[in-house]
Amino acid sequence: MTPYADLRREDFRATIDGTPTDLFTLRNSRGMTVRITNYGCKIVQILAPDRDGALGDVVQGYETLERTMAGQPSMGSFIGRYCGRIGGGRFTLDGVEHRTAVNAPPNTLHGGQRGSRFRTFAARPLDETSLELTHVFQDGEEGFPGTLPVRLVYALDEDNALTIAWTAVAADKATVANFTDHTFFNLSGDAGSSILDHVATVNGSRYLALDATAVPTGELVDVTGTPLDFRSPAAFGARIGADHPMLALGKGYDLHYAVDKPEGALGLHARVVHPGSGRVLEVLSTEPGLQVYTGNFLDGQTPRDLGKGGTLYTRHSAFCLEPSHFPNAVNIPSFPSTALAPGQWYAGRIVYRFGVA
């Protein structure tokens, strides 16, 4: 069994932009543990049992705030105010064009240069198993219109399920919003090992076609007969090297699926099993889509990829399952809308449910 890092609260304490940072621990009576820093609302550790009951750390992250800030910015983060890409860094809302910060030229990615992954949220433990995090996105920030307050609650239950629930409101004018969580998982408990042996099932019969800059074109493509079809269980590595333009573009799996479930309902998005440890992760959400990513741009660079316990995070050593509305929905009317009228609320949930097989 791979030992896990003992994270220290004092190593995450500082003040950023006037807000104190800290490390918060959620723990249920079965011993499952989740540790979160309010810098970027990053999940930095999840201890989950294997089939023998032994706890292992099943997410990548960093063991100090300093290393977290020098590391992969999306790792473990809550992503807002707009996750995924916005094509050309622009969109039109109510007849007015808005230009958003371009940080993945020529596009906006994950809210721009100062999206939520770089922000310190106000934090308040609610009890031993839940944490409230709040932030206000300002009107004009990163080019987005409107003031957007957001409240998150991270809650761990006795069934070893972690729920991330959010509510946000267009406080003063029309705006757009699209949220997700960007935790990097490795169910083996060895965060430096390959995840290509993990067996995945994805509840999506269509994927979003991408242009050369990885922006959805608006076309939904049937997965039947392609190496992108995970409706039946398959190892991530079984077809990752297949000849397919989407795999070539992303250097592995990095694409968005339209999830087969009723709109707005909490439904199963994906299930992943690690055969060696027996750990199972089920992902449920209210969101209509799921980004599947196989850690294609982890490359063992120091300090960016130097993780807990001195582990170097290398290519395909983690996977991400990111429920959200579709990327670039602001520019594609046929996609489920991410626009909010003044006073309109946006609420959603992601559930990470852990078990064994």
mmCIF file of C-alpha atoms in Angstrom:
data_model
loop_
_atom_site.group_PDB
_atom_site.id
_atom_site.type_symbol
_atom_site.label_atom_id
_atom_site.label_comp_id
_atom_site.label_asym_id
_atom_site.label_seq_id
_atom_site.Cartn_x
_atom_site.Cartn_y
_atom_site.Cartn_z
ATOM 1 C CA MET A 1 0.000 0.000 0.000
ATOM 2 C CA THR A 2 1.312 3.460 -0.931
ATOM 3 C CA PRO A 3 1.584 5.766 2.119
ATOM 4 C CA TYR A 4 -0.206 9.071 1.840
ATOM 5 C CA ALA A 5 1.149 12.513 2.724
ATOM 6 C CA ASP A 6 0.280 13.995 6.110
ATOM 7 C CA LEU A 7 -0.898 17.477 5.174
ATOM 8 C CA ARG A 8 -0.406 20.215 7.773
ATOM 9 C CA ARG A 9 -2.879 23.017 8.208
ATOM 10 C CA GLU A 10 -0.160 25.587 8.914
ATOM 11 C CA ASP A 11 1.357 24.947 5.489
ATOM 12 C CA PHE A 12 -1.790 26.354 3.853
ATOM 13 C CA ARG A 13 -2.203 29.425 6.032
ATOM 14 C CA ALA A 14 -1.514 32.847 4.515
ATOM 15 C CA THR A 15 -3.408 35.939 3.404
ATOM 16 C CA ILE A 16 -4.125 36.489 -0.298
ATOM 17 C CA ASP A 17 -5.896 39.616 -1.547
ATOM 18 C CA GLY A 18 -6.917 40.353 2.032
ATOM 19 C CA THR A 19 -8.557 36.958 2.646
ATOM 20 C CA PRO A 20 -7.025 34.324 4.964
ATOM 21 C CA THR A 21 -6.278 30.932 3.420
ATOM 22 C CA ASP A 22 -6.479 27.663 5.308
ATOM 23 C CA LEU A 23 -6.798 23.901 4.963
ATOM 24 C CA PHE A 24 -10.163 22.425 5.963
ATOM 25 C CA THR A 25 -10.830 18.774 6.776
ATOM 26 C CA LEU A 26 -14.119 16.916 6.309
ATOM 27 C CA ARG A 27 -14.266 13.440 7.860
ATOM 28 C CA ASN A 28 -17.106 10.960 8.302
ATOM 29 C CA SER A 29 -17.440 8.209 10.910
ATOM 30 C CA ARG A 30 -16.095 5.619 8.460
ATOM 31 C CA GLY A 31 -12.755 7.428 8.220
ATOM 32 C CA MET A 32 -13.123 8.836 4.726
ATOM 33 C CA THR A 33 -11.418 12.230 4.650
ATOM 34 C CA VAL A 34 -11.526 15.213 2.285
ATOM 35 C CA ARG A 35 -9.148 18.169 2.586
ATOM 36 C CA ILE A 36 -9.857 21.464 0.831
ATOM 37 C CA THR A 37 -8.091 24.804 0.699
ATOM 38 C CA ASN A 38 -10.173 27.919 0.133
ATOM 39 C CA TYR A 39 -7.551 29.158 -2.346
ATOM 40 C CA GLY A 40 -9.337 28.164 -5.552
ATOM 41 C CA CYS A 41 -11.633 25.874 -3.536
ATOM 42 C CA LYS A 42 -9.104 23.166 -4.341
ATOM 43 C CA ILE A 43 -9.610 19.600 -3.194
ATOM 44 C CA VAL A 44 -6.058 18.645 -2.239
ATOM 45 C CA GLN A 45 -6.636 15.228 -0.651
ATOM 46 C CA ILE A 46 -9.284 12.522 -0.541
ATOM 47 C CA LEU A 47 -8.634 9.417 1.549
ATOM 48 C CA ALA A 48 -10.914 6.598 0.418
ATOM 49 C CA PRO A 49 -10.879 2.880 1.316
ATOM 50 C CA ASP A 50 -9.873 0.055 -0.996
ATOM 51 C CA ARG A 51 -11.577 -3.354 -1.060
ATOM 52 C CA ASP A 52 -9.676 -4.330 2.127
ATOM 53 C CA GLY A 53 -10.674 -1.152 3.941
ATOM 54 C CA ALA A 54 -7.235 0.454 3.713
ATOM 55 C CA LEU A 55 -7.320 4.214 3.124
ATOM 56 C CA GLY A 56 -5.422 5.676 0.177
ATOM 57 C CA ASP A 57 -5.109 9.163 -1.280
ATOM 58 C CA VAL A 58 -7.044 9.110 -4.551
ATOM 59 C CA VAL A 59 -6.442 12.658 -5.831
ATOM 60 C CA GLN A 60 -3.443 14.618 -6.975
ATOM 61 C CA GLY A 61 -2.511 17.868 -5.274
ATOM 62 C CA TYR A 62 0.238 19.668 -3.404
ATOM 63 C CA GLU A 63 1.269 19.649 0.233
ATOM 64 C CA THR A 64 1.733 23.387 0.779
ATOM 65 C CA LEU A 65 -0.007 26.551 -0.371
ATOM 66 C CA GLU A 66 3.215 27.726 -2.007
ATOM 67 C CA ARG A 67 3.449 24.573 -4.095
ATOM 68 C CA THR A 68 -0.258 24.764 -4.875
ATOM 69 C CA MET A 69 0.199 28.256 -6.287
ATOM 70 C CA ALA A 70 3.185 27.106 -8.348
ATOM 71 C CA GLY A 71 1.415 23.968 -9.564
ATOM 72 C CA GLN A 72 -1.198 23.075 -12.137
ATOM 73 C CA PRO A 73 -3.746 25.884 -11.638
ATOM 74 C CA SER A 74 -6.811 23.745 -12.341
ATOM 75 C CA MET A 75 -5.788 20.834 -10.129
ATOM 76 C CA GLY A 76 -8.565 20.220 -7.610
ATOM 77 C CA SER A 77 -10.186 23.589 -8.301
ATOM 78 C CA PHE A 78 -13.731 24.804 -8.503
ATOM 79 C CA ILE A 79 -13.926 26.391 -11.961
ATOM 80 C CA GLY A 80 -15.878 29.594 -12.698
ATOM 81 C CA ARG A 81 -17.236 31.969 -13.599
ATOM 82 C CA TYR A 82 -17.179 30.132 -16.909
ATOM 83 C CA CYS A 83 -15.550 26.713 -17.243
ATOM 84 C CA GLY A 84 -14.284 25.363 -20.543
ATOM 85 C CA ARG A 85 -13.473 27.437 -23.597
ATOM 86 C CA ILE A 86 -15.211 30.485 -25.025
ATOM 87 C CA GLY A 87 -14.347 30.662 -28.710
ATOM 88 C CA GLY A 88 -12.393 33.749 -29.748
ATOM 89 C CA GLY A 89 -12.736 35.216 -26.252
ATOM 90 C CA ARG A 90 -16.035 36.860 -27.150
ATOM 91 C CA PHE A 91 -19.794 36.365 -27.005
ATOM 92 C CA THR A 92 -22.950 38.409 -27.550
ATOM 93 C CA LEU A 93 -25.606 38.708 -24.867
ATOM 94 C CA ASP A 94 -28.814 40.682 -25.394
ATOM 95 C CA GLY A 95 -27.297 42.269 -28.503
ATOM 96 C CA VAL A 96 -24.128 43.449 -26.738
ATOM 97 C CA GLU A 97 -20.745 41.910 -27.553
ATOM 98 C CA HIS A 98 -18.476 41.108 -24.623
ATOM 99 C CA ARG A 99 -14.770 40.339 -24.964
ATOM 100 C CA THR A 100 -13.344 38.107 -22.295
ATOM 101 C CA ALA A 101 -9.741 37.685 -21.168
ATOM 102 C CA VAL A 102 -7.840 35.477 -23.614
ATOM 103 C CA ASN A 103 -5.627 33.062 -21.691
ATOM 104 C CA ALA A 104 -5.585 30.111 -24.116
ATOM 105 C CA PRO A 105 -5.121 31.982 -27.414
ATOM 106 C CA PRO A 106 -7.313 32.675 -29.230
ATOM 107 C CA ASN A 107 -9.835 31.586 -26.586
ATOM 108 C CA THR A 108 -10.886 32.175 -23.001
ATOM 109 C CA LEU A 109 -10.366 29.119 -20.778
ATOM 110 C CA HIS A 110 -11.843 28.446 -17.311
ATOM 111 C CA GLY A 111 -12.899 32.019 -16.594
ATOM 112 C CA GLY A 112 -9.826 33.818 -17.886
ATOM 113 C CA GLN A 113 -6.604 34.961 -16.298
ATOM 114 C CA ARG A 114 -8.143 35.420 -12.847
ATOM 115 C CA GLY A 115 -10.920 32.861 -12.764
ATOM 116 C CA SER A 116 -11.977 31.156 -9.546
ATOM 117 C CA ARG A 117 -8.994 28.799 -9.530
ATOM 118 C CA PHE A 118 -6.849 31.839 -8.645
ATOM 119 C CA ARG A 119 -9.274 33.342 -6.096
ATOM 120 C CA THR A 120 -9.484 32.949 -2.353
ATOM 121 C CA PHE A 121 -13.047 32.261 -1.235
ATOM 122 C CA ALA A 122 -14.422 33.165 2.167
ATOM 123 C CA ALA A 123 -14.707 29.899 4.097
ATOM 124 C CA ARG A 124 -16.891 28.762 6.995
ATOM 125 C CA PRO A 125 -17.060 25.185 8.334
ATOM 126 C CA LEU A 126 -20.699 24.229 8.895
ATOM 127 C CA ASP A 127 -19.886 21.070 10.865
ATOM 128 C CA GLU A 128 -17.355 18.222 10.776
ATOM 129 C CA THR A 129 -18.540 17.044 7.361
ATOM 130 C CA SER A 130 -19.416 20.243 5.486
ATOM 131 C CA LEU A 131 -17.798 23.502 4.414
ATOM 132 C CA GLU A 132 -19.310 26.685 2.970
ATOM 133 C CA LEU A 133 -17.300 28.780 0.485
ATOM 134 C CA THR A 134 -18.442 32.117 -0.967
ATOM 135 C CA HIS A 135 -17.184 34.632 -3.502
ATOM 136 C CA VAL A 136 -18.517 37.521 -5.564
ATOM 137 C CA PHE A 137 -17.483 37.839 -9.209
ATOM 138 C CA GLN A 138 -17.549 41.537 -10.013
ATOM 139 C CA ASP A 139 -19.212 43.245 -12.965
ATOM 140 C CA GLY A 140 -16.673 43.584 -15.798
ATOM 141 C CA GLU A 141 -14.165 41.191 -14.243
ATOM 142 C CA GLU A 142 -12.306 39.292 -16.986
ATOM 143 C CA GLY A 143 -14.712 40.971 -19.429
ATOM 144 C CA PHE A 144 -17.857 39.263 -18.097
ATOM 145 C CA PRO A 145 -20.929 41.421 -17.468
ATOM 146 C CA GLY A 146 -22.788 41.545 -14.181
ATOM 147 C CA THR A 147 -22.149 40.906 -10.513
ATOM 148 C CA LEU A 148 -22.348 37.182 -9.722
ATOM 149 C CA PRO A 149 -22.281 36.056 -6.063
ATOM 150 C CA VAL A 150 -21.705 32.307 -5.628
ATOM 151 C CA ARG A 151 -22.115 30.020 -2.629
ATOM 152 C CA LEU A 152 -20.643 26.515 -2.520
ATOM 153 C CA VAL A 153 -21.191 23.776 0.023
ATOM 154 C CA TYR A 154 -18.884 20.773 0.109
ATOM 155 C CA ALA A 155 -20.515 17.961 2.128
ATOM 156 C CA LEU A 156 -19.297 14.445 2.919
ATOM 157 C CA ASP A 157 -21.918 11.867 3.891
ATOM 158 C CA GLU A 158 -21.838 8.488 5.641
ATOM 159 C CA ASP A 159 -22.048 6.659 2.307
ATOM 160 C CA ASN A 160 -18.639 8.030 1.276
ATOM 161 C CA ALA A 161 -20.131 10.507 -1.171
ATOM 162 C CA LEU A 162 -18.791 14.047 -1.521
ATOM 163 C CA THR A 163 -21.335 16.544 -2.847
ATOM 164 C CA ILE A 164 -20.418 19.948 -4.250
ATOM 165 C CA ALA A 165 -23.535 22.113 -4.438
ATOM 166 C CA TRP A 166 -23.601 25.652 -5.764
ATOM 167 C CA THR A 167 -26.014 28.543 -6.037
ATOM 168 C CA ALA A 168 -25.293 31.782 -7.875
ATOM 169 C CA VAL A 169 -27.446 34.713 -8.945
ATOM 170 C CA ALA A 170 -27.232 37.407 -11.607
ATOM 171 C CA ALA A 171 -27.376 40.181 -9.025
ATOM 172 C CA ASP A 172 -27.709 43.279 -11.190
ATOM 173 C CA LYS A 173 -27.659 42.548 -14.933
ATOM 174 C CA ALA A 174 -27.735 39.738 -17.471
ATOM 175 C CA THR A 175 -24.675 37.519 -17.372
ATOM 176 C CA VAL A 176 -23.416 34.002 -18.103
ATOM 177 C CA ALA A 177 -22.192 31.276 -15.753
ATOM 178 C CA ASN A 178 -20.876 27.739 -16.084
ATOM 179 C CA PHE A 179 -19.284 25.867 -13.168
ATOM 180 C CA THR A 180 -17.464 22.599 -12.633
ATOM 181 C CA ASP A 181 -14.966 20.835 -10.405
ATOM 182 C CA HIS A 182 -11.527 19.917 -11.740
ATOM 183 C CA THR A 183 -10.228 17.273 -9.341
ATOM 184 C CA PHE A 184 -7.484 15.005 -10.703
ATOM 185 C CA PHE A 185 -8.176 11.393 -9.656
ATOM 186 C CA ASN A 186 -6.035 8.275 -9.433
ATOM 187 C CA LEU A 187 -7.962 5.544 -7.661
ATOM 188 C CA SER A 188 -4.924 3.315 -7.154
ATOM 189 C CA GLY A 189 -3.684 5.406 -4.226
ATOM 190 C CA ASP A 190 -0.371 5.895 -6.030
ATOM 191 C CA ALA A 191 -0.634 9.320 -7.633
ATOM 192 C CA GLY A 192 2.433 8.823 -9.791
ATOM 193 C CA SER A 193 1.150 5.666 -11.491
ATOM 194 C CA SER A 194 -0.713 5.408 -14.793
ATOM 195 C CA ILE A 195 -4.508 5.559 -14.884
ATOM 196 C CA LEU A 196 -4.676 3.788 -18.237
ATOM 197 C CA ASP A 197 -5.679 0.554 -16.454
ATOM 198 C CA HIS A 198 -8.708 2.252 -14.853
ATOM 199 C CA VAL A 199 -11.948 0.975 -16.398
ATOM 200 C CA ALA A 200 -14.446 3.701 -17.287
ATOM 201 C CA THR A 201 -18.095 3.847 -18.233
ATOM 202 C CA VAL A 202 -19.472 7.157 -19.545
ATOM 203 C CA ASN A 203 -23.209 7.731 -19.930
ATOM 204 C CA GLY A 204 -22.926 9.658 -23.185
ATOM 205 C CA SER A 205 -23.909 8.584 -26.690
ATOM 206 C CA ARG A 206 -22.725 11.851 -28.310
ATOM 207 C CA TYR A 207 -19.651 14.046 -27.990
ATOM 208 C CA LEU A 208 -19.044 17.673 -28.920
ATOM 209 C CA ALA A 209 -17.005 18.053 -32.114
ATOM 210 C CA LEU A 210 -14.096 20.492 -31.696
ATOM 211 C CA ASP A 211 -12.319 22.855 -34.059
ATOM 212 C CA ALA A 212 -8.518 23.095 -34.305
ATOM 213 C CA THR A 213 -8.393 25.290 -31.162
ATOM 214 C CA ALA A 214 -10.425 22.777 -29.098
ATOM 215 C CA VAL A 215 -13.603 24.880 -29.182
ATOM 216 C CA PRO A 216 -16.951 23.108 -29.753
ATOM 217 C CA THR A 217 -18.355 23.790 -33.214
ATOM 218 C CA GLY A 218 -21.968 23.060 -32.239
ATOM 219 C CA GLU A 219 -22.044 19.609 -33.826
ATOM 220 C CA LEU A 220 -22.956 16.631 -31.641
ATOM 221 C CA VAL A 221 -21.458 13.399 -32.973
ATOM 222 C CA ASP A 222 -22.583 9.829 -32.282
ATOM 223 C CA VAL A 223 -19.867 7.819 -30.483
ATOM 224 C CA THR A 224 -20.951 4.524 -32.045
ATOM 225 C CA GLY A 225 -18.060 2.713 -33.710
ATOM 226 C CA THR A 226 -15.436 5.155 -32.415
ATOM 227 C CA PRO A 227 -12.742 4.847 -29.718
ATOM 228 C CA LEU A 228 -14.691 7.551 -27.841
ATOM 229 C CA ASP A 229 -17.509 5.151 -26.946
ATOM 230 C CA PHE A 230 -17.461 4.320 -23.222
ATOM 231 C CA ARG A 231 -21.096 3.281 -22.895
ATOM 232 C CA SER A 232 -19.730 -0.189 -22.126
ATOM 233 C CA PRO A 233 -16.836 -0.423 -19.624
ATOM 234 C CA ALA A 234 -13.389 -0.018 -21.182
ATOM 235 C CA ALA A 235 -9.950 0.823 -19.835
ATOM 236 C CA PHE A 236 -8.816 4.379 -20.528
ATOM 237 C CA GLY A 237 -5.728 2.924 -22.199
ATOM 238 C CA ALA A 238 -7.488 0.401 -24.408
ATOM 239 C CA ARG A 239 -8.037 2.784 -27.352
ATOM 240 C CA ILE A 240 -6.276 5.999 -26.321
ATOM 241 C CA GLY A 241 -3.734 5.550 -29.105
ATOM 242 C CA ALA A 242 -6.339 4.930 -31.789
ATOM 243 C CA ASP A 243 -6.436 6.927 -35.001
ATOM 244 C CA HIS A 244 -9.139 9.513 -34.331
ATOM 245 C CA PRO A 245 -8.985 13.288 -34.830
ATOM 246 C CA MET A 246 -10.333 14.069 -31.339
ATOM 247 C CA LEU A 247 -7.675 11.880 -29.693
ATOM 248 C CA ALA A 248 -4.969 13.473 -31.822
ATOM 249 C CA LEU A 249 -6.156 16.976 -30.969
ATOM 250 C CA GLY A 250 -6.227 16.348 -27.215
ATOM 251 C CA LYS A 251 -3.203 14.023 -27.110
ATOM 252 C CA GLY A 252 -5.560 11.580 -25.426
ATOM 253 C CA TYR A 253 -9.084 11.908 -24.085
ATOM 254 C CA ASP A 254 -9.999 15.559 -23.567
ATOM 255 C CA LEU A 255 -13.522 15.983 -24.846
ATOM 256 C CA HIS A 256 -17.041 16.765 -23.743
ATOM 257 C CA TYR A 257 -19.927 14.291 -23.774
ATOM 258 C CA ALA A 258 -23.629 15.125 -23.867
ATOM 259 C CA VAL A 259 -24.889 13.022 -20.967
ATOM 260 C CA ASP A 260 -27.908 10.797 -21.593
ATOM 261 C CA LYS A 261 -30.255 11.895 -18.818
ATOM 262 C CA PRO A 262 -33.243 14.233 -18.324
ATOM 263 C CA GLU A 263 -32.276 17.915 -18.364
ATOM 264 C CA GLY A 264 -31.647 19.279 -14.886
ATOM 265 C CA ALA A 265 -32.060 15.915 -13.162
ATOM 266 C CA LEU A 266 -29.375 14.474 -10.919
ATOM 267 C CA GLY A 267 -28.109 11.525 -12.923
ATOM 268 C CA LEU A 268 -25.143 9.229 -13.371
ATOM 269 C CA HIS A 269 -22.459 10.684 -15.626
ATOM 270 C CA ALA A 270 -19.660 8.141 -15.291
ATOM 271 C CA ARG A 271 -18.274 5.212 -13.311
ATOM 272 C CA VAL A 272 -14.587 4.353 -12.994
ATOM 273 C CA VAL A 273 -13.100 1.211 -11.421
ATOM 274 C CA HIS A 274 -9.488 0.549 -10.482
ATOM 275 C CA PRO A 275 -9.182 -3.253 -10.751
ATOM 276 C CA GLY A 276 -6.108 -3.489 -8.520
ATOM 277 C CA SER A 277 -7.491 -1.747 -5.428
ATOM 278 C CA GLY A 278 -11.165 -2.349 -6.104
ATOM 279 C CA ARG A 279 -11.952 1.331 -5.631
ATOM 280 C CA VAL A 280 -14.947 2.649 -7.555
ATOM 281 C CA LEU A 281 -15.846 6.259 -8.293
ATOM 282 C CA GLU A 282 -19.307 7.185 -9.515
ATOM 283 C CA VAL A 283 -19.915 10.742 -10.709
ATOM 284 C CA LEU A 284 -23.434 12.154 -10.670
ATOM 285 C CA SER A 285 -24.551 15.658 -11.541
ATOM 286 C CA THR A 286 -27.412 17.920 -12.524
ATOM 287 C CA GLU A 287 -25.334 19.305 -15.412
ATOM 288 C CA PRO A 288 -25.984 18.298 -19.056
ATOM 289 C CA GLY A 289 -22.415 17.491 -20.062
ATOM 290 C CA LEU A 290 -19.201 15.834 -18.912
ATOM 291 C CA GLN A 291 -15.597 16.647 -19.814
ATOM 292 C CA VAL A 292 -13.395 13.556 -19.737
ATOM 293 C CA TYR A 293 -9.653 14.229 -19.464
ATOM 294 C CA THR A 294 -6.827 11.717 -19.058
ATOM 295 C CA GLY A 295 -4.026 13.935 -17.742
ATOM 296 C CA ASN A 296 -2.476 14.386 -21.176
ATOM 297 C CA PHE A 297 -0.568 17.545 -20.228
ATOM 298 C CA LEU A 298 0.920 16.368 -16.955
ATOM 299 C CA ASP A 299 4.593 15.986 -17.801
ATOM 300 C CA GLY A 300 6.670 15.719 -14.632
ATOM 301 C CA GLN A 301 7.936 19.291 -14.675
ATOM 302 C CA THR A 302 9.249 20.822 -11.463
ATOM 303 C CA PRO A 303 7.738 22.697 -9.649
ATOM 304 C CA ARG A 304 4.488 22.545 -11.612
ATOM 305 C CA ASP A 305 4.046 18.775 -11.374
ATOM 306 C CA LEU A 306 5.851 18.084 -8.084
ATOM 307 C CA GLY A 307 3.096 16.741 -5.912
ATOM 308 C CA LYS A 308 2.458 15.361 -2.464
ATOM 309 C CA GLY A 309 5.210 13.221 -0.978
ATOM 310 C CA GLY A 310 7.610 14.370 -3.681
ATOM 311 C CA THR A 311 5.660 12.489 -6.358
ATOM 312 C CA LEU A 312 6.109 13.721 -9.904
ATOM 313 C CA TYR A 313 2.835 13.826 -11.792
ATOM 314 C CA THR A 314 3.489 12.503 -15.276
ATOM 315 C CA ARG A 315 1.373 12.046 -18.379
ATOM 316 C CA HIS A 316 -1.742 9.911 -17.824
ATOM 317 C CA SER A 317 -1.217 9.717 -14.059
ATOM 318 C CA ALA A 318 -4.686 11.169 -13.395
ATOM 319 C CA PHE A 319 -8.113 11.497 -14.930
ATOM 320 C CA CYS A 320 -10.700 14.256 -14.547
ATOM 321 C CA LEU A 321 -14.474 13.956 -14.856
ATOM 322 C CA GLU A 322 -15.896 17.489 -15.030
ATOM 323 C CA PRO A 323 -19.690 17.852 -15.173
ATOM 324 C CA SER A 324 -20.858 21.192 -16.557
ATOM 325 C CA HIS A 325 -22.894 22.898 -19.232
ATOM 326 C CA PHE A 326 -21.304 22.625 -22.662
ATOM 327 C CA PRO A 327 -18.178 24.701 -23.370
ATOM 328 C CA ASN A 328 -18.741 27.647 -25.723
ATOM 329 C CA ALA A 329 -22.498 27.486 -25.107
ATOM 330 C CA VAL A 330 -22.512 31.293 -25.056
ATOM 331 C CA ASN A 331 -21.872 31.198 -28.817
ATOM 332 C CA ILE A 332 -24.043 28.223 -29.810
ATOM 333 C CA PRO A 333 -27.812 28.787 -29.423
ATOM 334 C CA SER A 334 -28.621 25.075 -29.850
ATOM 335 C CA PHE A 335 -26.676 24.189 -26.681
ATOM 336 C CA PRO A 336 -28.357 24.331 -23.238
ATOM 337 C CA SER A 337 -28.208 27.987 -22.242
ATOM 338 C CA THR A 338 -25.700 29.372 -19.743
ATOM 339 C CA ALA A 339 -27.232 32.872 -19.805
ATOM 340 C CA LEU A 340 -28.840 34.331 -16.689
ATOM 341 C CA ALA A 341 -31.370 37.158 -16.743
ATOM 342 C CA PRO A 342 -31.167 39.753 -13.958
ATOM 343 C CA GLY A 343 -32.266 38.091 -10.729
ATOM 344 C CA GLN A 344 -32.073 34.571 -12.173
ATOM 345 C CA TRP A 345 -30.413 31.823 -10.124
ATOM 346 C CA TYR A 346 -28.062 29.065 -11.261
ATOM 347 C CA ALA A 347 -27.971 26.013 -8.992
ATOM 348 C CA GLY A 348 -26.262 22.698 -9.528
ATOM 349 C CA ARG A 349 -24.604 19.696 -7.926
ATOM 350 C CA ILE A 350 -21.757 17.289 -8.487
ATOM 351 C CA VAL A 351 -21.566 14.089 -6.442
ATOM 352 C CA TYR A 352 -18.420 11.973 -6.196
ATOM 353 C CA ARG A 353 -19.529 8.652 -4.699
ATOM 354 C CA PHE A 354 -16.825 6.201 -3.650
ATOM 355 C CA GLY A 355 -17.240 2.465 -3.215
ATOM 356 C CA VAL A 356 -15.512 -0.843 -3.865
ATOM 357 C CA ALA A 357 -15.937 -3.695 -6.288
#
